[in-house]
């Protein structure tokens, strides 16, 4: 008998089915910077075996573990705010990018993203910021920017830049949809903090957005 399961194992998503003895799980391995691939996972030894009869799966897993992902938080305006810190293989990255998800009621998830993979492989440190208003925490967290888009989310983004990434000379913003709006707003309000800004499918007129 097998049990279908999707769970967070060693801070990486593994989706598949348990075998009858529960020692091995067969399924798909992935995390935000690593493309999914079919494998078996030994849950006690954390050994990954790919299904194509070679050791590529174990090599992929070892490669991924050399690139740590940390789930972090900081306090701003008496609120605990959350972000994912993704560090490349290089010992001390000189550049960083803050990734702003869309929504705003969405979140930075630990599932594979080719954009994140390419940024990290290029040697950038990536901060996936779950700014106030993000989902995945609690109702109060989602409501922090209710009727205040570009308020606390923008202020906390600037605070994160000055504190968490205060030692970095080059910091980039990458935003999608609402995150693109927030990135453009940050570029206008605090242009000296950012080296470059990339806004994918942003909106720029809140009044027009509300009317439509």
PDB file of C-alpha atoms in Angstrom, residues 17-203:
ATOM      1  CA  UNK A  17       4.193   8.490  -2.836  1.00  0.00           C
ATOM      2  CA  UNK A  18       5.608   6.483   0.042  1.00  0.00           C
ATOM      3  CA  UNK A  19       6.487   2.864  -0.556  1.00  0.00           C
ATOM      4  CA  UNK A  20       4.978   0.256   1.743  1.00  0.00           C
ATOM      5  CA  UNK A  21       7.945   0.243   4.129  1.00  0.00           C
ATOM      6  CA  UNK A  22       7.847   4.080   4.468  1.00  0.00           C
ATOM      7  CA  UNK A  23      11.666   4.206   4.219  1.00  0.00           C
ATOM      8  CA  UNK A  24      11.730   5.435   0.641  1.00  0.00           C
ATOM      9  CA  UNK A  25       9.511   7.908  -1.125  1.00  0.00           C
ATOM     10  CA  UNK A  26       9.160   7.950  -4.907  1.00  0.00           C
ATOM     11  CA  UNK A  27       8.226  11.183  -6.605  1.00  0.00           C
ATOM     12  CA  UNK A  28       9.384  14.620  -7.671  1.00  0.00           C
ATOM     13  CA  UNK A  29      12.145  16.673  -6.043  1.00  0.00           C
ATOM     14  CA  UNK A  30      12.275  20.458  -6.450  1.00  0.00           C
ATOM     15  CA  UNK A  31      12.857  23.750  -4.690  1.00  0.00           C
ATOM     16  CA  UNK A  32      12.804  27.371  -5.771  1.00  0.00           C
ATOM     17  CA  UNK A  33      16.239  27.215  -7.416  1.00  0.00           C
ATOM     18  CA  UNK A  34      16.198  23.626  -8.637  1.00  0.00           C
ATOM     19  CA  UNK A  35      14.118  22.196 -11.489  1.00  0.00           C
ATOM     20  CA  UNK A  36      11.868  19.198 -10.678  1.00  0.00           C
ATOM     21  CA  UNK A  37      13.147  15.728 -11.491  1.00  0.00           C
ATOM     22  CA  UNK A  38      11.885  12.221 -10.814  1.00  0.00           C
ATOM     23  CA  UNK A  39      13.659  10.430  -7.986  1.00  0.00           C
ATOM     24  CA  UNK A  40      13.423   8.267  -4.905  1.00  0.00           C
ATOM     25  CA  UNK A  41      14.289   9.676  -1.489  1.00  0.00           C
ATOM     26  CA  UNK A  42      15.521   7.660   1.472  1.00  0.00           C
ATOM     27  CA  UNK A  43      14.025   9.537   4.399  1.00  0.00           C
ATOM     28  CA  UNK A  44      16.566   8.467   7.027  1.00  0.00           C
ATOM     29  CA  UNK A  45      19.799   9.086   5.099  1.00  0.00           C
ATOM     30  CA  UNK A  46      18.468  11.898   2.872  1.00  0.00           C
ATOM     31  CA  UNK A  47      19.827  10.040  -0.169  1.00  0.00           C
ATOM     32  CA  UNK A  48      18.331  10.963  -3.547  1.00  0.00           C
ATOM     33  CA  UNK A  49      18.331   8.468  -6.435  1.00  0.00           C
ATOM     34  CA  UNK A  50      17.079   9.491  -9.876  1.00  0.00           C
ATOM     35  CA  UNK A  51      14.908   7.159 -11.920  1.00  0.00           C
ATOM     36  CA  UNK A  52      17.140   7.120 -14.984  1.00  0.00           C
ATOM     37  CA  UNK A  53      19.541   4.544 -13.488  1.00  0.00           C
ATOM     38  CA  UNK A  54      22.477   6.859 -12.908  1.00  0.00           C
ATOM     39  CA  UNK A  55      23.645   9.065 -10.081  1.00  0.00           C
ATOM     40  CA  UNK A  56      22.496  12.352 -11.625  1.00  0.00           C
ATOM     41  CA  UNK A  57      19.782  12.681  -8.999  1.00  0.00           C
ATOM     42  CA  UNK A  58      22.278  12.483  -6.160  1.00  0.00           C
ATOM     43  CA  UNK A  59      24.538  14.959  -7.947  1.00  0.00           C
ATOM     44  CA  UNK A  60      21.634  17.351  -8.420  1.00  0.00           C
ATOM     45  CA  UNK A  61      20.670  17.096  -4.766  1.00  0.00           C
ATOM     46  CA  UNK A  62      24.250  17.692  -3.630  1.00  0.00           C
ATOM     47  CA  UNK A  63      24.451  20.713  -5.939  1.00  0.00           C
ATOM     48  CA  UNK A  64      21.252  22.105  -4.468  1.00  0.00           C
ATOM     49  CA  UNK A  65      22.441  21.656  -0.891  1.00  0.00           C
ATOM     50  CA  UNK A  66      25.539  23.728  -1.614  1.00  0.00           C
ATOM     51  CA  UNK A  67      23.160  26.621  -2.252  1.00  0.00           C
ATOM     52  CA  UNK A  68      21.450  27.285   1.073  1.00  0.00           C
ATOM     53  CA  UNK A  69      17.946  28.646   1.430  1.00  0.00           C
ATOM     54  CA  UNK A  70      17.029  30.286   4.710  1.00  0.00           C
ATOM     55  CA  UNK A  71      13.623  31.420   5.957  1.00  0.00           C
ATOM     56  CA  UNK A  72      14.133  34.676   7.834  1.00  0.00           C
ATOM     57  CA  UNK A  73      12.225  37.519   9.426  1.00  0.00           C
ATOM     58  CA  UNK A  74      12.708  41.005  10.818  1.00  0.00           C
ATOM     59  CA  UNK A  75      10.616  43.370  12.892  1.00  0.00           C
ATOM     60  CA  UNK A  76       9.267  46.553  11.358  1.00  0.00           C
ATOM     61  CA  UNK A  77       6.683  48.838  12.952  1.00  0.00           C
ATOM     62  CA  UNK A  78       6.055  46.190  15.645  1.00  0.00           C
ATOM     63  CA  UNK A  79       5.260  43.573  12.977  1.00  0.00           C
ATOM     64  CA  UNK A  80       7.302  40.468  12.181  1.00  0.00           C
ATOM     65  CA  UNK A  81       7.841  40.365   8.411  1.00  0.00           C
ATOM     66  CA  UNK A  82       9.122  37.391   6.445  1.00  0.00           C
ATOM     67  CA  UNK A  83      11.524  36.767   3.589  1.00  0.00           C
ATOM     68  CA  UNK A  84      13.391  33.905   1.934  1.00  0.00           C
ATOM     69  CA  UNK A  85      17.161  34.346   1.643  1.00  0.00           C
ATOM     70  CA  UNK A  86      18.770  32.451  -1.244  1.00  0.00           C
ATOM     71  CA  UNK A  87      22.567  32.533  -1.346  1.00  0.00           C
ATOM     72  CA  UNK A  88      24.626  31.433  -4.390  1.00  0.00           C
ATOM     73  CA  UNK A  89      27.588  29.073  -4.358  1.00  0.00           C
ATOM     74  CA  UNK A  90      30.117  31.921  -4.415  1.00  0.00           C
ATOM     75  CA  UNK A  91      31.507  32.571  -0.909  1.00  0.00           C
ATOM     76  CA  UNK A  92      30.518  36.235  -0.736  1.00  0.00           C
ATOM     77  CA  UNK A  93      28.098  37.531  -3.387  1.00  0.00           C
ATOM     78  CA  UNK A  94      28.687  41.167  -4.298  1.00  0.00           C
ATOM     79  CA  UNK A  95      25.251  41.797  -5.770  1.00  0.00           C
ATOM     80  CA  UNK A  96      21.734  41.174  -4.492  1.00  0.00           C
ATOM     81  CA  UNK A  97      18.222  41.274  -5.898  1.00  0.00           C
ATOM     82  CA  UNK A  98      14.956  41.672  -4.003  1.00  0.00           C
ATOM     83  CA  UNK A  99      12.197  39.644  -5.658  1.00  0.00           C
ATOM     84  CA  UNK A 100       8.677  41.061  -5.224  1.00  0.00           C
ATOM     85  CA  UNK A 101       5.827  38.663  -5.990  1.00  0.00           C
ATOM     86  CA  UNK A 102       2.476  39.694  -7.448  1.00  0.00           C
ATOM     87  CA  UNK A 103      -0.889  39.895  -5.786  1.00  0.00           C
ATOM     88  CA  UNK A 104      -0.486  41.578  -3.410  1.00  0.00           C
ATOM     89  CA  UNK A 105      -2.273  38.628  -1.760  1.00  0.00           C
ATOM     90  CA  UNK A 106       0.190  36.050  -3.037  1.00  0.00           C
ATOM     91  CA  UNK A 107       3.533  34.891  -1.616  1.00  0.00           C
ATOM     92  CA  UNK A 108       7.081  33.923  -2.507  1.00  0.00           C
ATOM     93  CA  UNK A 109       6.834  30.130  -2.639  1.00  0.00           C
ATOM     94  CA  UNK A 110       9.516  27.457  -2.426  1.00  0.00           C
ATOM     95  CA  UNK A 111       8.649  25.856  -5.749  1.00  0.00           C
ATOM     96  CA  UNK A 112      10.881  25.889  -8.800  1.00  0.00           C
ATOM     97  CA  UNK A 113      11.400  29.206 -10.588  1.00  0.00           C
ATOM     98  CA  UNK A 114      13.716  29.352 -13.639  1.00  0.00           C
ATOM     99  CA  UNK A 115      14.147  33.090 -13.017  1.00  0.00           C
ATOM    100  CA  UNK A 116      15.433  32.477  -9.481  1.00  0.00           C
ATOM    101  CA  UNK A 117      17.690  29.667 -10.691  1.00  0.00           C
ATOM    102  CA  UNK A 118      19.301  31.891 -13.348  1.00  0.00           C
ATOM    103  CA  UNK A 119      19.751  34.805 -10.961  1.00  0.00           C
ATOM    104  CA  UNK A 120      21.441  32.616  -8.370  1.00  0.00           C
ATOM    105  CA  UNK A 121      23.614  30.845 -10.929  1.00  0.00           C
ATOM    106  CA  UNK A 122      24.742  34.317 -12.035  1.00  0.00           C
ATOM    107  CA  UNK A 123      26.081  34.866  -8.511  1.00  0.00           C
ATOM    108  CA  UNK A 124      23.351  37.077  -7.036  1.00  0.00           C
ATOM    109  CA  UNK A 125      21.955  36.792  -3.548  1.00  0.00           C
ATOM    110  CA  UNK A 126      18.143  36.736  -3.777  1.00  0.00           C
ATOM    111  CA  UNK A 127      15.734  38.018  -1.159  1.00  0.00           C
ATOM    112  CA  UNK A 128      12.183  36.797  -1.777  1.00  0.00           C
ATOM    113  CA  UNK A 129      10.262  39.347   0.263  1.00  0.00           C
ATOM    114  CA  UNK A 130       6.826  38.404   1.574  1.00  0.00           C
ATOM    115  CA  UNK A 131       5.918  42.019   2.164  1.00  0.00           C
ATOM    116  CA  UNK A 132       2.915  43.075   4.293  1.00  0.00           C
ATOM    117  CA  UNK A 133      -0.239  41.902   2.532  1.00  0.00           C
ATOM    118  CA  UNK A 134       1.232  38.553   1.451  1.00  0.00           C
ATOM    119  CA  UNK A 135      -0.658  35.283   1.860  1.00  0.00           C
ATOM    120  CA  UNK A 136       0.559  32.211   3.699  1.00  0.00           C
ATOM    121  CA  UNK A 137       0.869  33.678   7.194  1.00  0.00           C
ATOM    122  CA  UNK A 138      -2.382  34.817   8.784  1.00  0.00           C
ATOM    123  CA  UNK A 139      -5.366  37.075   8.184  1.00  0.00           C
ATOM    124  CA  UNK A 140      -3.824  40.030  10.007  1.00  0.00           C
ATOM    125  CA  UNK A 141      -0.688  39.809   7.847  1.00  0.00           C
ATOM    126  CA  UNK A 142      -2.820  39.984   4.696  1.00  0.00           C
ATOM    127  CA  UNK A 143      -4.695  42.999   6.048  1.00  0.00           C
ATOM    128  CA  UNK A 144      -1.609  45.077   6.866  1.00  0.00           C
ATOM    129  CA  UNK A 145      -1.933  47.066   3.623  1.00  0.00           C
ATOM    130  CA  UNK A 146      -5.723  47.090   3.365  1.00  0.00           C
ATOM    131  CA  UNK A 147      -6.617  50.386   1.635  1.00  0.00           C
ATOM    132  CA  UNK A 148      -2.932  51.345   1.907  1.00  0.00           C
ATOM    133  CA  UNK A 149      -1.146  49.922  -1.137  1.00  0.00           C
ATOM    134  CA  UNK A 150       2.293  51.466  -1.330  1.00  0.00           C
ATOM    135  CA  UNK A 151       2.275  52.303   2.379  1.00  0.00           C
ATOM    136  CA  UNK A 152       3.701  49.826   4.866  1.00  0.00           C
ATOM    137  CA  UNK A 153       4.810  47.472   2.090  1.00  0.00           C
ATOM    138  CA  UNK A 154       6.968  50.200   0.521  1.00  0.00           C
ATOM    139  CA  UNK A 155       8.307  51.431   3.867  1.00  0.00           C
ATOM    140  CA  UNK A 156       9.269  47.915   4.971  1.00  0.00           C
ATOM    141  CA  UNK A 157      10.923  47.233   1.598  1.00  0.00           C
ATOM    142  CA  UNK A 158      13.134  50.287   2.057  1.00  0.00           C
ATOM    143  CA  UNK A 159      13.871  49.201   5.636  1.00  0.00           C
ATOM    144  CA  UNK A 160      14.869  45.722   4.436  1.00  0.00           C
ATOM    145  CA  UNK A 161      17.229  47.261   1.874  1.00  0.00           C
ATOM    146  CA  UNK A 162      18.915  49.447   4.490  1.00  0.00           C
ATOM    147  CA  UNK A 163      19.261  46.745   7.145  1.00  0.00           C
ATOM    148  CA  UNK A 164      19.416  43.223   5.690  1.00  0.00           C
ATOM    149  CA  UNK A 165      21.294  44.411   2.577  1.00  0.00           C
ATOM    150  CA  UNK A 166      22.937  47.462   4.094  1.00  0.00           C
ATOM    151  CA  UNK A 167      26.454  46.267   3.213  1.00  0.00           C
ATOM    152  CA  UNK A 168      25.654  45.838  -0.485  1.00  0.00           C
ATOM    153  CA  UNK A 169      26.525  48.530  -3.011  1.00  0.00           C
ATOM    154  CA  UNK A 170      24.529  46.959  -5.850  1.00  0.00           C
ATOM    155  CA  UNK A 171      20.944  45.953  -5.076  1.00  0.00           C
ATOM    156  CA  UNK A 172      18.397  45.277  -7.806  1.00  0.00           C
ATOM    157  CA  UNK A 173      14.606  45.145  -7.650  1.00  0.00           C
ATOM    158  CA  UNK A 174      12.639  42.557  -9.623  1.00  0.00           C
ATOM    159  CA  UNK A 175       8.859  42.791  -9.354  1.00  0.00           C
ATOM    160  CA  UNK A 176       5.942  41.056 -11.067  1.00  0.00           C
ATOM    161  CA  UNK A 177       2.419  42.533 -11.407  1.00  0.00           C
ATOM    162  CA  UNK A 178       1.738  44.172  -8.025  1.00  0.00           C
ATOM    163  CA  UNK A 179       5.401  43.558  -7.224  1.00  0.00           C
ATOM    164  CA  UNK A 180       6.242  45.505 -10.383  1.00  0.00           C
ATOM    165  CA  UNK A 181       4.102  48.401  -9.164  1.00  0.00           C
ATOM    166  CA  UNK A 182       5.873  48.270  -5.799  1.00  0.00           C
ATOM    167  CA  UNK A 183       9.297  48.161  -7.494  1.00  0.00           C
ATOM    168  CA  UNK A 184       8.510  51.233  -9.610  1.00  0.00           C
ATOM    169  CA  UNK A 185       7.165  53.052  -6.566  1.00  0.00           C
ATOM    170  CA  UNK A 186      10.355  52.252  -4.642  1.00  0.00           C
ATOM    171  CA  UNK A 187      12.459  53.451  -7.582  1.00  0.00           C
ATOM    172  CA  UNK A 188      10.644  56.782  -7.539  1.00  0.00           C
ATOM    173  CA  UNK A 189      10.609  57.243  -3.765  1.00  0.00           C
ATOM    174  CA  UNK A 190      14.163  56.078  -2.995  1.00  0.00           C
ATOM    175  CA  UNK A 191      16.078  55.963  -6.269  1.00  0.00           C
ATOM    176  CA  UNK A 192      19.516  56.083  -4.626  1.00  0.00           C
ATOM    177  CA  UNK A 193      18.986  52.666  -2.996  1.00  0.00           C
ATOM    178  CA  UNK A 194      18.672  50.649  -6.204  1.00  0.00           C
ATOM    179  CA  UNK A 195      21.159  49.882  -8.957  1.00  0.00           C
ATOM    180  CA  UNK A 196      18.496  48.798 -11.444  1.00  0.00           C
ATOM    181  CA  UNK A 197      14.783  48.010 -11.366  1.00  0.00           C
ATOM    182  CA  UNK A 198      12.909  45.464 -13.473  1.00  0.00           C
ATOM    183  CA  UNK A 199       9.092  45.606 -13.452  1.00  0.00           C
ATOM    184  CA  UNK A 200       7.242  42.782 -15.238  1.00  0.00           C
ATOM    185  CA  UNK A 201       3.594  43.472 -16.181  1.00  0.00           C
ATOM    186  CA  UNK A 202       3.162  46.253 -13.595  1.00  0.00           C
ATOM    187  CA  UNK A 203       0.274  48.660 -13.229  1.00  0.00           C
TER     188      UNK A 203
END
